[in-house]
PDB file of C-alpha atoms in Angstrom:
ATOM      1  CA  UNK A 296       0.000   0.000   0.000  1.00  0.00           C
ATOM      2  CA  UNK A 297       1.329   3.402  -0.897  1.00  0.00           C
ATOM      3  CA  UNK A 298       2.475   5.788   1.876  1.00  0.00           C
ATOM      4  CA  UNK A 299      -0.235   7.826   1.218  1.00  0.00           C
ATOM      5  CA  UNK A 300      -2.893   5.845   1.199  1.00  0.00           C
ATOM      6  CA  UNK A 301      -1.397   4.078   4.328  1.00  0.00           C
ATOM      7  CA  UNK A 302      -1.275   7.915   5.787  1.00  0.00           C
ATOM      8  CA  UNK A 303      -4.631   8.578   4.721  1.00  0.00           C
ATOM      9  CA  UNK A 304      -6.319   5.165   6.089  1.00  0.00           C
ATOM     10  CA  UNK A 305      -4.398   5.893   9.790  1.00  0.00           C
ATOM     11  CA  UNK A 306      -6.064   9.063   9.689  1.00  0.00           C
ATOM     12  CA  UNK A 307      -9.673   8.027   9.073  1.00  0.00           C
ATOM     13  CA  UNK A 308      -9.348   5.411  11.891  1.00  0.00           C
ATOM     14  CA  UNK A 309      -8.055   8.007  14.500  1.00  0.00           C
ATOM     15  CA  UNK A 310     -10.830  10.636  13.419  1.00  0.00           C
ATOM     16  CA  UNK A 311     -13.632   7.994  12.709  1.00  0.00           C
ATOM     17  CA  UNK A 312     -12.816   6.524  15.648  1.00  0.00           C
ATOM     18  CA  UNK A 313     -16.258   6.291  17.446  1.00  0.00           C
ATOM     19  CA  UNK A 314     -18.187   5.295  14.060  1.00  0.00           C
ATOM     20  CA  UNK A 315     -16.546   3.215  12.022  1.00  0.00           C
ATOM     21  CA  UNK A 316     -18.705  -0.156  12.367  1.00  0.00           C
ATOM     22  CA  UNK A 317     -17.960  -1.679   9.075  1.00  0.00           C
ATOM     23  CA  UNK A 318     -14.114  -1.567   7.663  1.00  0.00           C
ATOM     24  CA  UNK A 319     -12.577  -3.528   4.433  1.00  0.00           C
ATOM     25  CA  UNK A 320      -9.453  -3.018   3.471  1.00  0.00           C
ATOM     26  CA  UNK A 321      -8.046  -5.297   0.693  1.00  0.00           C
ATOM     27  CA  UNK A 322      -4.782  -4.030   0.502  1.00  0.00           C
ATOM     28  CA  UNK A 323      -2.097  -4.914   3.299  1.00  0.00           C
ATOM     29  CA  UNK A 324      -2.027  -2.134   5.923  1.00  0.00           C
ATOM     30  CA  UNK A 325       0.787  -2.484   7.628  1.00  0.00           C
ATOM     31  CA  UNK A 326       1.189  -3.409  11.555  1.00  0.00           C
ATOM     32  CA  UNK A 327       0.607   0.391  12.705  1.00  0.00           C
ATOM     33  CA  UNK A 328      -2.801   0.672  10.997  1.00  0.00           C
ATOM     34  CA  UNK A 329      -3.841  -2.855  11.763  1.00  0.00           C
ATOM     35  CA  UNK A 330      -3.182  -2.129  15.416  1.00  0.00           C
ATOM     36  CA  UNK A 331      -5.191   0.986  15.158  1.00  0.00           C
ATOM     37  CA  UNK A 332      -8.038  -0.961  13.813  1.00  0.00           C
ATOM     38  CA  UNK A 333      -8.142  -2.709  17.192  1.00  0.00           C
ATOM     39  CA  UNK A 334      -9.333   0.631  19.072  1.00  0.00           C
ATOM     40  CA  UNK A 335     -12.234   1.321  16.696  1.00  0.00           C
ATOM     41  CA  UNK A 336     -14.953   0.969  19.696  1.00  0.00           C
ATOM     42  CA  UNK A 337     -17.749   0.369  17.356  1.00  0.00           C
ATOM     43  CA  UNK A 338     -16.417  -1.982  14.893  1.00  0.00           C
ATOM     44  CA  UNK A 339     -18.413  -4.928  14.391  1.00  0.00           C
ATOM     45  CA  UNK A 340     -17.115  -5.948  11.108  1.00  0.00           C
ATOM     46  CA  UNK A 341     -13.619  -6.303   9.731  1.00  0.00           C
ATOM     47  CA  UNK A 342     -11.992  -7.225   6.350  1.00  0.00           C
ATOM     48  CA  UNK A 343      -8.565  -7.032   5.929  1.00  0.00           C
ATOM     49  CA  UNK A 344      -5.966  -8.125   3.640  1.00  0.00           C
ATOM     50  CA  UNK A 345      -2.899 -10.015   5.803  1.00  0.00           C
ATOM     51  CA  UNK A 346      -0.342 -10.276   3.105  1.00  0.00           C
ATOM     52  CA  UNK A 347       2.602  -8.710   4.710  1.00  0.00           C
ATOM     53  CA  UNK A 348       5.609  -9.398   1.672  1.00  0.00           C
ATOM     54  CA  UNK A 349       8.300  -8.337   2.759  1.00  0.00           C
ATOM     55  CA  UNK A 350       7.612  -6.644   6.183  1.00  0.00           C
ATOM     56  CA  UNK A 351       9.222  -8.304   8.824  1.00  0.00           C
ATOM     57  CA  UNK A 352       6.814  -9.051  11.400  1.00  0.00           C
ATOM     58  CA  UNK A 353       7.633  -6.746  14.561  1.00  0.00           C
ATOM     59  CA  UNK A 354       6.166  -7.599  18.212  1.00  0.00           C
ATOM     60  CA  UNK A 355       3.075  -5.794  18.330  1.00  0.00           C
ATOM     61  CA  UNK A 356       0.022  -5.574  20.785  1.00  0.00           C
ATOM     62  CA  UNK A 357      -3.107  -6.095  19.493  1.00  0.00           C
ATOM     63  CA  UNK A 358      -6.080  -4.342  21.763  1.00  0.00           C
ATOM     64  CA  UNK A 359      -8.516  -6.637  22.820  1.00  0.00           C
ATOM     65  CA  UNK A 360     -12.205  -5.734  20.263  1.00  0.00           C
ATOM     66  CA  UNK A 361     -14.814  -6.821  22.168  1.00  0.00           C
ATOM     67  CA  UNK A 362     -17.213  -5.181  19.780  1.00  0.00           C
ATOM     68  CA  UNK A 363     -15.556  -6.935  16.777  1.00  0.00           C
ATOM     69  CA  UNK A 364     -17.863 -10.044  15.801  1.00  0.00           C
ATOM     70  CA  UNK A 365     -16.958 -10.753  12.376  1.00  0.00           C
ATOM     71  CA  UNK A 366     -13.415 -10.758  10.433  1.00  0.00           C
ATOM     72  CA  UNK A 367     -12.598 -11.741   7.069  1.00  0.00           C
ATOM     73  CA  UNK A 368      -9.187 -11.936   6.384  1.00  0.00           C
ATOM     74  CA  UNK A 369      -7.509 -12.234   3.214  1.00  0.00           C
ATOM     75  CA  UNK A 370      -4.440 -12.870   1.201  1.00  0.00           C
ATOM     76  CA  UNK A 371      -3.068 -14.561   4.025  1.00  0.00           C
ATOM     77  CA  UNK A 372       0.065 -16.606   3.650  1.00  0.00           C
ATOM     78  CA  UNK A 373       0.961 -20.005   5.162  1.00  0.00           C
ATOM     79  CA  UNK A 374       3.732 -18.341   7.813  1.00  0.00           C
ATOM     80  CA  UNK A 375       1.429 -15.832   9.214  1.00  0.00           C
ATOM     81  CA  UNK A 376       0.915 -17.406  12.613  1.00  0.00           C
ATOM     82  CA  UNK A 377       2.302 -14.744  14.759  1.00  0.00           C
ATOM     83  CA  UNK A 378      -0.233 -12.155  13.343  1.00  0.00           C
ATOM     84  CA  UNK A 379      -3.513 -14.990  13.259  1.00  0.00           C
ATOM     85  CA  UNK A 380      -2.152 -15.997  17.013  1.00  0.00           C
ATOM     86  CA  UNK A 381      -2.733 -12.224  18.008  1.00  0.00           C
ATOM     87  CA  UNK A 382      -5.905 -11.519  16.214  1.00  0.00           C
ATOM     88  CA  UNK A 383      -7.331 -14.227  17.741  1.00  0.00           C
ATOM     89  CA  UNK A 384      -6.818 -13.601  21.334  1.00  0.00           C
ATOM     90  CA  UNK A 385      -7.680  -9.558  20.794  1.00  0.00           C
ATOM     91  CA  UNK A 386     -11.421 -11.455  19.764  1.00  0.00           C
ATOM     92  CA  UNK A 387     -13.189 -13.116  22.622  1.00  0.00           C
ATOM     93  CA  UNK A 388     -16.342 -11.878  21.334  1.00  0.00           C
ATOM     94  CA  UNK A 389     -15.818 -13.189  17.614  1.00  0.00           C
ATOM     95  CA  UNK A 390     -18.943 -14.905  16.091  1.00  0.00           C
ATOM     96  CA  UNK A 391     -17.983 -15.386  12.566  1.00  0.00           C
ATOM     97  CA  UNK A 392     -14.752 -16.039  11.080  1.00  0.00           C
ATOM     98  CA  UNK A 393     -13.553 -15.831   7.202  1.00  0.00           C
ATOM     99  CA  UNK A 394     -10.898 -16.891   5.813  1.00  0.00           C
ATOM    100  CA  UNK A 395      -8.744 -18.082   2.536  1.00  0.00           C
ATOM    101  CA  UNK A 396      -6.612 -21.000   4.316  1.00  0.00           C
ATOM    102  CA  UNK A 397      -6.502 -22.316   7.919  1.00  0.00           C
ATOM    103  CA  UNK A 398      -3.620 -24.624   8.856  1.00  0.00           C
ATOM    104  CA  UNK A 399      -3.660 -27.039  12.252  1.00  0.00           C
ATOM    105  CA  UNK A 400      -1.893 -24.307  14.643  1.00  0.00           C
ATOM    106  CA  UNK A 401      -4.637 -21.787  13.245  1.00  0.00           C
ATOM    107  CA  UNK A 402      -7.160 -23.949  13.489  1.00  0.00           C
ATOM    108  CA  UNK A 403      -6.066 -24.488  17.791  1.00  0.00           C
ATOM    109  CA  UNK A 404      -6.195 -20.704  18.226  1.00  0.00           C
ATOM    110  CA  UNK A 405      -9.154 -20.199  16.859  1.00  0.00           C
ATOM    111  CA  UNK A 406     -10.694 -22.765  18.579  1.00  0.00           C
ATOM    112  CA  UNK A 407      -9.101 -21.576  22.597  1.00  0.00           C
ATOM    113  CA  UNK A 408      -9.426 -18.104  21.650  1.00  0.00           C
ATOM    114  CA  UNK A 409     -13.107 -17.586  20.318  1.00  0.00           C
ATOM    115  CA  UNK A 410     -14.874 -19.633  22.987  1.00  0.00           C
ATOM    116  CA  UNK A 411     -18.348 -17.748  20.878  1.00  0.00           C
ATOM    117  CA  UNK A 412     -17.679 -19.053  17.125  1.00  0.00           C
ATOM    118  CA  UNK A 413     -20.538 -19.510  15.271  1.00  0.00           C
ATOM    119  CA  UNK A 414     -19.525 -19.364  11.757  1.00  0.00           C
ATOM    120  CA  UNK A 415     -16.539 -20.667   9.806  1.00  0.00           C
ATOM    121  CA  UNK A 416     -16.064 -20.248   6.227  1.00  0.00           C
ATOM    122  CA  UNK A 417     -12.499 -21.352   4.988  1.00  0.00           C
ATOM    123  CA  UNK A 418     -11.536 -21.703   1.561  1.00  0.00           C
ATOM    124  CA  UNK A 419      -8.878 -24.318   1.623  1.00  0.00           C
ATOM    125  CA  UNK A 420      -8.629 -26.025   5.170  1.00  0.00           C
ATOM    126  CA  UNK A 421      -5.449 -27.782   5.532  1.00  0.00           C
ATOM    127  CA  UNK A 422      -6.153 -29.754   8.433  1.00  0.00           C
ATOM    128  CA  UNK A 423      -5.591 -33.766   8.597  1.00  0.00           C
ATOM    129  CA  UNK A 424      -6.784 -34.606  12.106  1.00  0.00           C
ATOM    130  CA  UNK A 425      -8.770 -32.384  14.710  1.00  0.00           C
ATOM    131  CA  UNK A 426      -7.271 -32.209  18.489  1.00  0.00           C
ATOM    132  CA  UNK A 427     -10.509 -33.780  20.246  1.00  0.00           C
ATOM    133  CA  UNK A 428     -13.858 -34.880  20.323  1.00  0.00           C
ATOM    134  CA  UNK A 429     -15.313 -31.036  21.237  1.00  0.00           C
ATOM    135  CA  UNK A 430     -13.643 -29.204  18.906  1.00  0.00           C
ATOM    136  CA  UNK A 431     -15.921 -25.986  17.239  1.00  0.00           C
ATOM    137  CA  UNK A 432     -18.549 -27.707  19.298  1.00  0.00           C
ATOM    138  CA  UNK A 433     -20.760 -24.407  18.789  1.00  0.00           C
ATOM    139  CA  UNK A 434     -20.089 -23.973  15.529  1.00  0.00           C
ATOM    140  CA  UNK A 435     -23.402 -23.733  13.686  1.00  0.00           C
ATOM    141  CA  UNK A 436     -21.892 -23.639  10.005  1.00  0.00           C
ATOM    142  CA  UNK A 437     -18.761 -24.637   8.428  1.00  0.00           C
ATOM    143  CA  UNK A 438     -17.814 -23.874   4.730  1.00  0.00           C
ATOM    144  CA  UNK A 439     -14.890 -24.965   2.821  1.00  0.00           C
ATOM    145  CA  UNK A 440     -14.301 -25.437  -0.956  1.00  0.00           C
ATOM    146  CA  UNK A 441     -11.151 -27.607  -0.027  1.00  0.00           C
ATOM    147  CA  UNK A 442     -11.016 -29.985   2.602  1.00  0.00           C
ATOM    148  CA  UNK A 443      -7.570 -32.062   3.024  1.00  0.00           C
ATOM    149  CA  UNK A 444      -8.730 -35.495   1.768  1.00  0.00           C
ATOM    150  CA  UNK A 445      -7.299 -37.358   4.330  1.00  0.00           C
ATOM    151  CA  UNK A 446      -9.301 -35.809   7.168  1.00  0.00           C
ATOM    152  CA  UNK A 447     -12.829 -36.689   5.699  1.00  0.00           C
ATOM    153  CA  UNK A 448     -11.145 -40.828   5.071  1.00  0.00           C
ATOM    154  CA  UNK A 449     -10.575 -40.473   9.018  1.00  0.00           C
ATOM    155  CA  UNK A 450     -13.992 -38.873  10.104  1.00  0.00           C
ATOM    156  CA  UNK A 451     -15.659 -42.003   7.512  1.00  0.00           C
ATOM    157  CA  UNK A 452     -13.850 -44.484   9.525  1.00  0.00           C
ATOM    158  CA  UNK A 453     -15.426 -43.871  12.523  1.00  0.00           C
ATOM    159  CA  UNK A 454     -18.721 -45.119  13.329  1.00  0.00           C
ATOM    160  CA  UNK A 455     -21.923 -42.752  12.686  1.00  0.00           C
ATOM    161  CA  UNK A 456     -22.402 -42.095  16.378  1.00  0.00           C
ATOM    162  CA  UNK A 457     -18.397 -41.163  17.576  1.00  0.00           C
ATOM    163  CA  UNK A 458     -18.546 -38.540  14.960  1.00  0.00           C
ATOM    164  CA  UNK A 459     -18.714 -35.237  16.385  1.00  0.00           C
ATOM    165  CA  UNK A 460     -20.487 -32.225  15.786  1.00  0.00           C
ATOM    166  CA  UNK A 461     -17.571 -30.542  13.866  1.00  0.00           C
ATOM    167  CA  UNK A 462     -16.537 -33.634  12.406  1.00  0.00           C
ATOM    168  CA  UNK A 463     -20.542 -34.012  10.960  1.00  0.00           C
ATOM    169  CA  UNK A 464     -19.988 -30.236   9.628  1.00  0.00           C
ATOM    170  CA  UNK A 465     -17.274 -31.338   7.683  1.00  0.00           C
ATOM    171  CA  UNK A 466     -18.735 -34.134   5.983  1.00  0.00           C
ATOM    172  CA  UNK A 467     -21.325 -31.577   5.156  1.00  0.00           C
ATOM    173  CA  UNK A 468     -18.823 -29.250   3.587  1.00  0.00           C
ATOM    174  CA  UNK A 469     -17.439 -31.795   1.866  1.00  0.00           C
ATOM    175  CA  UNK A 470     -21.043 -33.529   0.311  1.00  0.00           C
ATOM    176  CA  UNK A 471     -21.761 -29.626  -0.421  1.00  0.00           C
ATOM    177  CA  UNK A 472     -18.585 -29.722  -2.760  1.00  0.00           C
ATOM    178  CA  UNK A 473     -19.193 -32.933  -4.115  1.00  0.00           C
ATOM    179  CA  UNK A 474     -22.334 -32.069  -5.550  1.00  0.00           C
ATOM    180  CA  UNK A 475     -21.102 -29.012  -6.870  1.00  0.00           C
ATOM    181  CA  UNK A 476     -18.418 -29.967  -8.946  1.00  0.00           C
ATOM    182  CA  UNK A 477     -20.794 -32.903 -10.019  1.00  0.00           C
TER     183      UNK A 477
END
């Protein structure tokens, strides 16, 4: 993002402050913007591009956002765990989550941090087994137009009634994308 657009976005969240409720930005921010994002009081919903390049990833504070319920984020590359890791925790109040990739690690953070989930929509979820039974156990939906392979062979192993809830969510995903590439 160019300087002064960067300059220009910094100074629409410090004046806008106390009304911003909705806030996309497709274009990668940079770390001082992002954490200014953080301390929009009225922010319910977020989209924001995570694709850092070449910015080395500095140890930053992200204020908790109650008031933040929904997040898409985008562009996000594979090595981006620091950043997720600290997202995550500044949520506790996050409903629904959006997102192009989720690895395992990702997938555990999201699930300690954002104990209120509702919603997950992933694009390609890169996950081959889930860390227990109660995983996402709130999760209404789940979305995914690529689910690793070898997770859905080890949730059709198991017998109908030691699937869990996520686990039946997933086979759901993966029916939905079966019959639409039919």
């Amino acid at each position: 993002m160019p300087s002064e657009t960067r300059r220009f976005l910094i100074a629409l969240l410090l004046m806008q402050r106390q009304h911003l409720v909705d806030l996309h930005v497709n274009r990668w921010c940079g770390f001082e913007a992002l954490k200014l994002m953080f301390l929009v009081e009225n922010l319910k919903n977020l989209s924001i591009s995570i694709n850092h390049g070449f910015e080395e990833i500095p140890n930053f504070h992200l204020s908790t956002n109650p008031s933040i319920v929904r997040i898409d984020i985008g562009n996000m590359p594979t090595n981006n765990s620091t950043v997720v890791n600290k997202i995550f925790n500044a949520l506790p109040n996050l409903v629904i989550y959006k997102t192009c990739s989720m690895q395992y690690d990702d997938m555990l953070m999201l699930e300690r941090s954002c104990k209120h989930l509702e919603e997950l929509y992933v694009e390609v979820f890169s996950v081959l087994l889930l860390p227990s039974s109660n995983c996402f156990s709130k999760l209404l939906i789940f979305r995914s137009m690529d689910v690793e392979i070898g997770l859905i062979h080890s949730i059709l192993r198991k017998q109908m009634d030691k699937r869990s809830h996520f686990e039946l969510l997933i086979l759901a995903a993966a029916s939905y994308i079966t019959l639409q590439y039919s």
